[in-house]
Amino acid sequence: MSSFTETLRQQQLEIARLRSELSKHQAFLDAVKVHIWAFDGTQYTYTNRQWFEFTGQNPNELLSIERWISAVHPEDLEASTAIWLAHWESKTEHENFFRLRRHDGVYRDFYCHAIPVCNANGVFEYFQGFNLDITDRKKAEEEIKYLAFYDPLTGLANRRLLTDRMGQHLAHARRAAELVAVCMIDLDGFKQVNDQFGHKTGDLLLIEVARRLQASMRQSDTASRLGGDEFALLLGGFTKVSECEQLLQRIIANLAAPYAVNNAIAHVTASIGVTVFPNDGNTPDLLLRHADQAMYEAKHAGKNCFCLFNPSHLNQQHSNQAMLIKIGKALQSGQFVLFYQPQVDCRVGKVVGMEALIRWKHPILGLLAPSEFIPLLEHDDLIIGLGEWVLLEALRQQKRWREAGVNLNIGINIAARQLHQGSFVARLVQLLADFDAEVIHQLTLEIVETAALEDINVVADAIRQCRELGLHVAIDDFGTGFSSLAHLKHLQVDTLKIDQSFVLGMLCNPQDRAIAKGVIGLASSFDYKVIAEGVESLAHVQMLMDMGCDVMQGYVIAHPIAPADVLDWLNKFEPNPFWRIDHA
Ligand code: C2E
Ligand code: MG
Ligand code: MG
């Protein structure tokens, strides 16, 4: 026997041994969802049942290399054959990835792992391996990748992909000496759509917004949804800002067209802030911040428009930031103080309460009024901390006065942001825990009308809970916020405070007078108390009393008083003989 025939015979024996070895595990091999195989260089000398089921091939046929090639996806053939050939040469263990065609023509993804098998003398004989169907895993991975980079509702890029793409856009623009416009979009009126038509319609509208954005832009531009009704765009390929302005006008007009969604016609517009690379900044972070700032300016400019970033406004923002830091430190170091302005029932000639009004005892600038710092704080969570300090300080003062034999209601002002933090009532409960019921029952929360109307259901609920805690609630600056009767019925409060602008104007302006009269009438029909603020003269007092409002707060009675002087003021207080005191 020639050595060739001998080798062949030994090989066949080995294959037979391998087959019988494998067949011992046949049940297992058939059960696992992998193709198991042995390959000798020209044909597959073994394949398990999974392979036959997958390809639909006759189990009695051995699988030839040609047959395998015809099953591989044409796009994967070159790469996977190259890997195979390289390892056939070196006879080394390897991995491969390819798609194989199933008997129904559908391609599935496979991971292939192959190891060389040698005989007892260490001479290579064949490759043995398995193909694992990884289609589902790949799909799941792709889905995860999709979720990590795309907004699932609209299919637009998310913030992560946007920042990623920004890097590419900026690098390209740098090479091509072009401009990139980074735009931040916030929809105007989206909340109303959600409130009026429900979230499902809101979602459909957002999908349509995404579609319109993509339709307005070039393929190479990027549209992204950052969350809620906030979108961002990267627009490239400009050399002049004016070219980008035309495109923005078009986007604004497209987004402002009515939306027919879910059998409803909804309307939203867009406020867009735009910053231009490289003119306004060169990092994604900075550009996004600038665009965001410009977007707020578009909102202030009346919405449904775009604003280009203006660097001089940035200085303002920097100084605002510095101011916020100073206010935070002032709060920690006890530079705030509450002044108290008396509220007097003129008909009975008695002080019935005090409104606590905050002042900042600035070490250099002196006593600062709230108008110098509250508006800046309204957009920052610091107002919550400050509001909580006001509450505690007012309650402490209340306790001190009670110890001195003075029993007065104290009103404190609640900022909109404080009221709308999700945990407003829960925080109140914590803060009130250290105080006796009598102290708590003489506290009034003043909520400005405009803040009460924002999200009225939530506010109505919070007010109800506050009153259950024994607190009183007043609507401050009433008349400025367009409350309807229906709103008022919904908001169960104790007191309406007529806004001082109507009081101040009522002597010479019939409309102001009519509004003041209207508020007094409303309060009486709902059985609410009414307080007039900004009462500056005896003529005001008399006119208000004629209209049916007896409780007043204003300079004609007293300016806000420093805490140390309050008891003294109260001791000296005498009703004005010109008030129409009712002695009955
Ligand atoms: P407000 O709650 O409506 O307070 C009434 C404001 O009118 C006070 O101004 C008071 O000093 C002023 N005032 C009182 N009587 C008269 C008058 O006869 N004529 C005129 N022209 N004005 C009068 P102030 O203290 O400057 O406070 C302004 C606003 O700042 C307050 O309006 C309130 O909205 C807010 N504020 C004051 N303290 C706090 C606070 O502790 N927290 C919060 N969030 N806001 C506060
Ligand atoms: Mg007030
Ligand atoms: Mg007021």
XYZ file of C-alpha atoms and ligand atoms in Angstrom:
632
model
C 0.000 0.000 0.000
C 1.387 3.377 -0.957
C 1.835 5.882 1.819
C -0.851 8.021 0.106
C -3.496 5.294 0.307
C -2.438 4.600 3.849
C -2.924 8.231 4.828
C -6.295 8.282 3.103
C -7.378 5.158 4.885
C -6.289 6.561 8.226
C -8.136 9.746 7.524
C -11.292 7.855 6.697
C -10.923 5.858 9.853
C -10.488 9.013 11.836
C -13.572 10.534 10.219
C -15.560 7.436 10.998
C -14.289 7.615 14.593
C -15.239 11.256 14.784
C -18.687 10.542 13.372
C -19.302 7.778 15.873
C -17.923 9.999 18.641
C -20.229 12.835 17.603
C -23.212 10.527 17.161
C -22.960 9.625 20.859
C -23.890 13.206 21.503
C -26.372 13.379 18.662
C -29.333 14.243 20.826
C -27.425 17.131 22.336
C -26.012 18.253 19.010
C -29.459 18.257 17.461
C -30.947 20.144 20.347
C -28.497 23.017 20.432
C -29.266 25.813 18.043
C -25.870 25.693 16.372
C -24.522 24.065 13.254
C -21.725 21.746 14.213
C -19.344 20.686 11.534
C -16.050 19.147 10.582
C -14.288 20.284 7.391
C -11.300 18.616 5.735
C -10.428 21.229 3.118
C -12.721 20.087 0.334
C -15.903 19.037 2.006
C -17.772 18.976 5.290
C -17.249 15.511 6.671
C -19.781 16.080 9.382
C -22.756 18.421 9.880
C -25.486 18.086 12.530
C -29.218 18.015 11.938
C -29.522 21.734 12.537
C -27.652 22.398 9.330
C -29.963 20.231 7.235
C -33.001 21.792 8.766
C -31.605 25.231 8.161
C -30.615 24.760 4.534
C -33.239 22.195 3.612
C -30.427 20.023 2.276
C -30.799 16.242 2.012
C -29.176 14.690 5.142
C -27.635 11.917 3.072
C -25.547 14.329 1.074
C -22.330 15.617 2.394
C -21.947 19.337 2.231
C -19.492 20.517 -0.411
C -17.538 23.738 -0.194
C -19.455 25.012 -3.249
C -22.720 24.413 -1.493
C -21.500 26.392 1.494
C -20.329 29.235 -0.763
C -23.709 29.407 -2.446
C -25.392 29.786 0.983
C -23.212 32.677 2.159
C -24.558 36.173 1.581
C -22.739 37.590 -1.487
C -21.762 40.719 0.496
C -20.040 38.618 3.169
C -18.358 36.121 0.878
C -15.146 37.945 0.132
C -14.333 38.877 3.733
C -15.265 35.536 5.253
C -13.400 33.539 2.566
C -10.291 35.646 3.143
C -10.408 34.857 6.885
C -10.982 31.197 6.140
C -8.106 30.911 3.636
C -5.657 32.690 5.918
C -6.397 30.265 8.724
C -6.422 27.247 6.445
C -2.858 28.224 5.575
C -1.770 28.665 9.178
C -4.057 25.923 10.510
C -5.008 28.133 13.419
C -8.097 28.674 15.525
C -10.283 31.505 14.262
C -13.642 33.285 14.295
C -15.746 34.487 11.426
C -19.010 36.354 10.918
C -21.307 35.906 7.924
C -24.924 35.659 6.859
C -26.229 32.302 5.585
C -29.328 31.743 3.482
C -32.047 29.641 5.058
C -34.168 27.223 2.958
C -36.885 29.925 2.692
C -34.395 32.410 1.232
C -34.080 34.492 4.414
C -30.548 35.349 5.507
C -29.587 34.911 9.184
C -26.469 36.198 10.947
C -23.938 33.638 12.181
C -20.924 33.606 14.389
C -18.494 30.876 13.405
C -15.762 29.464 15.637
C -13.258 26.932 14.207
C -10.377 24.989 15.754
C -7.774 22.821 14.023
C -7.857 19.097 14.932
C -4.549 17.178 14.800
C -3.777 13.470 15.024
C -1.776 11.813 17.787
C 1.463 12.915 16.099
C 0.400 16.537 16.111
C -0.258 16.612 12.372
C -3.219 18.739 11.298
C -6.171 16.774 9.974
C -9.259 18.960 9.727
C -11.102 21.928 11.150
C -13.941 21.423 13.540
C -16.308 24.147 14.564
C -19.766 25.551 15.013
C -21.920 28.293 13.528
C -24.081 30.074 16.043
C -27.191 31.917 14.857
C -26.793 35.409 16.328
C -29.544 37.165 14.366
C -31.717 37.890 17.404
C -28.803 39.068 19.472
C -27.631 41.335 16.650
C -31.115 42.729 16.330
C -31.277 43.377 20.078
C -27.860 45.001 19.953
C -28.974 47.181 17.083
C -32.097 48.128 18.984
C -30.043 49.027 22.038
C -27.702 51.000 19.812
C -30.741 52.694 18.292
C -32.173 53.568 21.688
C -28.811 54.879 22.818
C -28.557 57.222 19.858
C -32.079 57.908 18.615
C -35.238 59.333 20.057
C -37.712 56.427 20.010
C -40.756 58.670 19.414
C -39.603 60.640 16.392
C -36.659 58.574 15.172
C -34.486 61.683 15.228
C -30.984 61.678 16.688
C -30.913 62.112 20.476
C -28.628 64.481 22.393
C -25.792 61.938 22.454
C -25.778 61.397 18.718
C -26.180 65.129 18.175
C -22.991 65.914 20.120
C -21.274 63.130 18.248
C -22.405 64.438 14.874
C -21.498 67.958 15.907
C -17.864 66.887 16.167
C -18.049 65.593 12.587
C -19.939 68.648 11.270
C -17.466 71.042 12.854
C -14.438 69.116 11.572
C -15.890 69.110 8.069
C -16.757 72.822 8.216
C -13.243 73.641 9.420
C -11.703 71.838 6.421
C -14.165 73.343 3.930
C -14.047 76.849 5.504
C -17.835 76.771 5.929
C -20.238 77.826 8.646
C -22.400 75.548 10.774
C -25.580 76.884 12.347
C -26.456 75.216 15.645
C -30.145 75.808 16.329
C -32.138 75.149 19.471
C -35.893 74.925 18.914
C -38.607 75.115 21.535
C -42.225 74.803 20.454
C -44.620 77.552 21.518
C -48.014 76.370 22.681
C -47.177 72.668 22.859
C -48.298 72.366 26.481
C -51.739 73.668 25.522
C -51.999 71.009 22.791
C -51.189 68.313 25.358
C -53.644 69.777 27.858
C -56.423 70.243 25.317
C -56.115 67.127 23.174
C -54.150 64.707 25.372
C -50.656 63.242 25.253
C -51.350 60.884 22.363
C -52.146 63.820 20.101
C -49.152 65.680 21.544
C -46.916 62.753 20.569
C -48.339 62.651 17.039
C -47.705 66.363 16.707
C -44.077 65.888 17.754
C -43.683 63.169 15.130
C -45.070 65.548 12.515
C -42.741 68.324 13.699
C -39.811 65.922 13.244
C -41.026 65.068 9.740
C -41.360 68.732 8.762
C -37.921 69.517 10.140
C -36.337 66.740 8.123
C -38.235 67.760 5.011
C -36.918 71.322 5.345
C -33.272 70.355 5.663
C -30.586 68.827 3.502
C -29.662 65.156 3.884
C -26.293 66.038 5.355
C -27.836 68.215 8.097
C -28.844 66.751 11.451
C -32.151 67.113 13.265
C -32.378 65.939 16.836
C -34.964 65.809 19.606
C -33.533 66.626 22.990
C -36.669 65.794 24.963
C -40.170 67.209 25.435
C -40.800 69.823 22.773
C -37.125 70.718 22.421
C -35.306 70.051 19.175
C -31.868 70.931 17.848
C -30.598 71.291 14.296
C -27.142 71.300 12.767
C -27.227 73.103 9.452
C -24.086 73.150 7.353
C -22.828 74.182 3.934
C -23.082 77.984 4.378
C -20.507 80.638 3.855
C -22.769 83.569 4.787
C -25.102 83.836 7.775
C -27.798 85.310 5.502
C -28.062 82.007 3.578
C -28.873 80.223 6.797
C -31.427 82.891 7.737
C -33.529 82.085 4.672
C -33.594 78.441 5.617
C -34.619 79.307 9.182
C -37.495 81.465 7.907
C -38.671 78.503 5.888
C -38.460 76.163 8.879
C -40.421 78.631 11.035
C -43.155 78.903 8.394
C -43.321 75.107 7.930
C -43.647 74.469 11.632
C -46.319 77.153 12.065
C -48.713 75.541 9.563
C -51.698 73.819 11.289
C -51.310 70.199 12.391
C -54.072 67.749 11.557
C -53.496 65.054 14.185
C -55.844 62.506 15.702
C -58.957 64.164 14.190
C -57.963 67.505 15.694
C -56.421 70.643 14.275
C -53.625 71.848 16.528
C -51.385 74.892 16.284
C -47.872 75.360 17.519
C -45.065 77.668 16.446
C -41.327 77.542 17.036
C -38.902 79.778 18.882
C -35.419 79.160 17.514
C -32.078 80.231 18.966
C -29.176 80.139 16.527
C -25.450 80.271 17.049
C -22.913 80.045 14.257
C -19.666 78.085 14.192
C -16.891 79.279 14.134
C -18.061 82.860 14.823
C -19.669 82.222 18.222
C -17.776 79.271 19.601
C -15.924 76.124 18.643
C -16.957 73.365 21.014
C -20.284 71.480 20.904
C -21.008 72.327 24.523
C -20.466 76.042 24.155
C -22.423 76.236 20.898
C -25.397 74.422 22.421
C -25.390 76.769 25.411
C -25.249 79.812 23.134
C -28.080 78.475 20.993
C -30.124 77.833 24.124
C -29.598 81.378 25.311
C -30.591 82.753 21.905
C -33.711 80.553 22.021
C -34.832 82.267 25.229
C -34.334 85.583 23.510
C -36.570 84.393 20.679
C -39.220 83.540 23.298
C -38.904 86.993 24.844
C -39.025 88.598 21.413
C -42.570 87.275 20.982
C -42.070 83.609 19.856
C -42.607 82.193 16.350
C -39.245 83.660 15.315
C -35.514 82.997 15.480
C -32.816 84.973 17.271
C -29.129 84.877 16.484
C -26.842 84.536 19.479
C -25.611 87.891 20.686
C -22.317 87.703 22.638
C -22.977 90.966 24.493
C -25.963 89.299 26.174
C -23.584 86.637 27.401
C -21.888 89.166 29.664
C -25.264 89.813 31.194
C -25.656 86.103 31.774
C -22.226 85.907 33.386
C -23.091 88.735 35.749
C -26.415 87.039 36.517
C -24.523 83.882 37.421
C -22.189 85.862 39.673
C -25.200 87.516 41.305
C -26.854 84.134 41.947
C -23.698 82.949 43.694
C -23.708 86.112 45.833
C -27.371 85.629 46.766
C -26.653 82.017 47.759
C -23.858 83.187 50.051
C -26.021 85.996 51.447
C -28.675 83.443 52.369
C -26.111 81.313 54.176
C -24.616 84.247 56.032
C -27.964 85.648 57.217
C -28.106 88.825 55.120
C -31.833 88.531 54.429
C -34.464 90.023 56.678
C -38.257 90.179 56.637
C -39.984 93.542 56.960
C -43.634 93.577 57.941
C -46.386 95.682 56.445
C -49.571 95.977 58.525
C -52.983 95.073 57.157
C -55.763 97.004 58.830
C -59.497 96.522 58.919
C -60.509 100.160 58.633
C -64.144 99.557 59.541
C -63.241 98.247 62.990
C -59.949 100.171 63.244
C -57.855 97.111 64.000
C -54.607 95.602 62.724
C -55.541 92.147 61.447
C -52.282 90.933 59.933
C -48.831 91.666 58.564
C -47.341 90.810 55.200
C -43.741 89.647 55.404
C -41.691 91.316 52.653
C -38.125 90.275 52.118
C -35.173 92.684 52.085
C -31.488 92.038 51.479
C -29.200 93.789 53.938
C -26.361 94.082 51.454
C -23.048 94.780 53.186
C -22.104 97.429 50.603
C -25.283 98.476 48.793
C -27.496 98.729 51.878
C -31.105 97.561 52.074
C -32.216 96.086 48.732
C -35.887 95.677 47.745
C -37.109 92.341 46.331
C -37.330 93.815 42.825
C -33.504 93.929 42.851
C -33.035 90.188 43.292
C -36.306 88.194 43.187
C -36.811 88.411 39.374
C -33.353 86.934 38.797
C -34.042 84.142 41.272
C -37.334 83.185 39.690
C -35.506 80.998 37.167
C -33.279 79.334 39.717
C -33.889 76.742 42.417
C -32.305 79.118 44.898
C -35.738 80.749 45.143
C -36.954 77.525 46.776
C -34.276 77.704 49.470
C -34.968 81.379 49.993
C -38.723 80.746 50.160
C -38.190 78.069 52.795
C -36.083 80.481 54.851
C -38.905 83.065 54.597
C -41.438 80.522 55.838
C -39.330 79.475 58.828
C -38.400 83.051 59.702
C -42.053 84.162 59.552
C -43.084 81.287 61.818
C -40.283 82.083 64.276
C -41.405 85.722 64.296
C -44.997 84.634 64.823
C -43.885 82.639 67.867
C -41.910 85.603 69.307
C -44.907 87.924 68.877
C -47.228 85.447 70.519
C -44.825 85.275 73.463
C -45.047 89.080 73.621
C -48.834 88.832 73.668
C -49.390 89.889 70.056
C -51.605 87.696 67.944
C -51.378 88.521 64.253
C -51.723 86.667 60.999
C -48.570 86.754 58.861
C -48.699 86.555 55.078
C -45.707 85.245 53.150
C -45.146 85.324 49.391
C -44.671 82.027 47.592
C -42.728 82.132 44.318
C -44.148 80.333 41.276
C -41.133 78.027 41.052
C -41.478 77.076 44.696
C -45.174 76.329 44.255
C -44.600 74.259 41.124
C -41.788 72.080 42.494
C -43.351 68.611 42.695
C -42.774 68.299 46.430
C -44.186 71.672 47.547
C -46.727 70.359 50.046
C -44.465 67.561 51.276
C -41.735 70.134 52.000
C -44.247 72.337 53.796
C -45.261 69.461 56.037
C -41.595 68.893 56.974
C -40.974 72.571 57.628
C -44.108 73.009 59.725
C -43.324 69.988 61.896
C -41.494 72.049 64.538
C -44.303 74.552 65.083
C -47.479 74.487 67.155
C -50.881 74.445 65.467
C -51.759 77.994 66.719
C -48.670 79.363 64.994
C -49.400 77.502 61.773
C -53.060 78.567 61.788
C -52.009 82.191 61.606
C -49.967 81.873 58.454
C -51.230 82.885 55.011
C -49.510 81.797 51.807
C -49.757 84.488 49.123
C -49.691 83.026 45.653
C -49.678 85.431 42.724
C -52.594 84.903 40.393
C -50.428 84.170 37.331
C -48.609 81.365 39.194
C -51.921 79.917 40.386
C -53.240 79.722 36.825
C -50.223 77.803 35.548
C -51.210 74.148 35.758
C -54.373 75.038 37.626
C -55.380 71.492 38.586
C -52.078 70.833 40.331
C -52.207 74.209 42.076
C -55.830 73.716 43.135
C -54.824 70.415 44.675
C -51.820 71.946 46.464
C -54.012 74.768 47.817
C -56.567 72.292 49.095
C -53.844 70.341 50.909
C -52.362 73.541 52.394
C -55.755 74.507 53.783
C -56.162 71.040 55.224
C -52.891 71.670 57.080
C -54.550 74.713 58.645
C -52.808 77.339 56.511
C -54.655 80.195 54.824
C -54.210 80.918 51.144
C -54.530 84.262 49.383
C -54.359 85.022 45.676
C -51.970 87.960 45.358
C -52.003 90.660 42.653
C -55.503 89.552 41.737
C -56.819 91.006 38.496
C -53.575 90.685 36.525
C -53.913 87.071 35.490
C -57.233 86.806 33.650
C -58.827 84.344 36.070
C -62.271 83.378 34.990
C -65.128 82.610 37.329
C -64.623 78.947 36.571
C -60.989 79.166 37.689
C -61.943 80.889 40.872
C -64.512 78.265 41.692
C -61.808 75.676 41.215
C -59.280 77.446 43.437
C -60.756 77.288 46.933
C -58.869 80.073 48.733
C -59.449 82.354 51.723
C -58.580 85.780 50.381
C -58.189 87.810 47.192
C -55.693 90.671 47.215
C -56.614 93.360 44.707
C -53.552 94.180 42.675
C -52.067 97.512 43.691
C -52.021 98.843 40.133
C -55.855 98.973 40.102
C -55.958 100.473 43.580
C -53.402 103.125 42.689
C -55.256 104.036 39.497
C -58.847 103.820 40.750
C -59.237 107.452 41.749
C -58.711 108.802 38.252
C -59.124 105.774 35.990
C -62.698 104.408 35.684
C -61.453 101.086 34.285
C -59.184 100.479 37.276
C -62.086 101.420 39.499
C -64.360 98.967 37.665
C -61.799 96.171 38.048
C -61.330 96.879 41.763
C -65.095 96.853 42.186
C -65.352 93.643 40.177
C -62.757 91.873 42.359
C -64.576 92.983 45.527
C -67.859 91.663 44.080
C -66.271 88.363 43.093
C -64.746 87.894 46.531
C -68.069 88.528 48.197
C -69.967 86.136 45.930
C -67.454 83.364 46.653
C -67.371 84.306 50.327
C -63.652 85.113 50.175
C -62.064 87.919 52.167
C -60.630 90.781 50.171
C -57.599 92.958 50.856
C -56.653 96.082 48.911
C -52.937 96.703 48.610
C -51.102 99.836 47.533
C -53.536 102.037 49.424
C -51.789 105.388 49.482
C -54.366 107.984 50.530
C -57.455 108.572 52.588
C -59.420 109.035 49.361
C -58.473 105.469 48.392
C -59.562 104.164 51.781
C -62.911 105.837 51.465
C -63.579 104.722 47.942
C -62.621 101.107 48.797
C -64.866 101.104 51.854
C -67.708 102.450 49.727
C -67.184 99.508 47.391
C -67.244 97.029 50.266
C -63.524 96.430 50.909
C -62.497 97.174 54.492
C -59.088 95.537 54.880
C -56.238 97.659 53.520
C -52.501 97.532 53.198
C -50.535 100.550 52.011
C -48.392 103.546 52.693
C -51.363 105.503 54.057
C -51.262 103.108 57.002
C -47.588 102.145 57.114
C -44.610 101.305 54.966
C -43.074 97.859 55.541
C -41.522 97.964 59.045
C -38.231 96.499 60.268
C -38.893 93.569 62.637
C -37.373 95.320 65.646
C -39.806 98.243 65.240
C -43.039 96.286 64.753
C -44.077 96.004 68.418
C -43.391 99.701 68.912
C -45.498 100.565 65.873
C -48.329 98.373 67.114
C -48.247 100.038 70.538
C -48.512 103.437 68.972
C -51.119 102.468 66.395
C -54.313 104.483 66.479
C -57.053 104.259 63.921
C -57.386 107.315 61.722
C -60.496 109.281 62.761
C -61.278 109.824 59.096
C -61.747 106.109 58.423
C -65.410 105.297 58.770
C -65.001 103.304 61.918
C -67.931 101.124 62.650
C -68.274 101.090 66.428
C -71.310 98.916 66.424
P -46.469 91.995 46.841
O -46.534 90.688 47.542
O -47.645 92.381 46.028
O -46.169 93.058 47.959
C -46.663 94.346 47.959
C -45.643 95.289 47.498
O -46.226 96.573 47.422
C -44.471 95.436 48.461
O -43.341 95.750 47.686
C -44.880 96.641 49.259
O -43.779 97.292 49.857
C -45.495 97.484 48.193
N -46.426 98.448 48.748
C -47.127 98.344 49.884
N -47.918 99.422 50.059
C -47.735 100.215 48.990
C -48.282 101.487 48.605
O -49.105 102.092 49.263
N -47.857 102.004 47.428
C -46.944 101.363 46.663
N -46.572 101.934 45.528
N -46.408 100.151 46.995
C -46.803 99.613 48.168
P -41.979 95.054 47.918
O -41.717 94.804 49.354
O -40.971 95.789 47.137
O -42.235 93.643 47.273
C -42.479 93.558 45.934
C -42.859 92.166 45.557
O -41.779 91.287 45.781
C -43.992 91.600 46.384
O -45.213 92.057 45.902
C -43.798 90.149 46.212
O -44.368 89.730 45.001
C -42.304 90.035 46.094
N -41.783 89.575 47.380
C -41.601 90.255 48.521
N -41.140 89.446 49.478
C -41.047 88.220 48.952
C -40.654 86.945 49.442
O -40.330 86.758 50.628
N -40.680 85.897 48.581
C -41.088 86.065 47.297
N -41.089 84.995 46.490
N -41.468 87.227 46.792
C -41.461 88.306 47.614
Mg -47.764 89.619 48.503
Mg -49.328 92.022 45.578
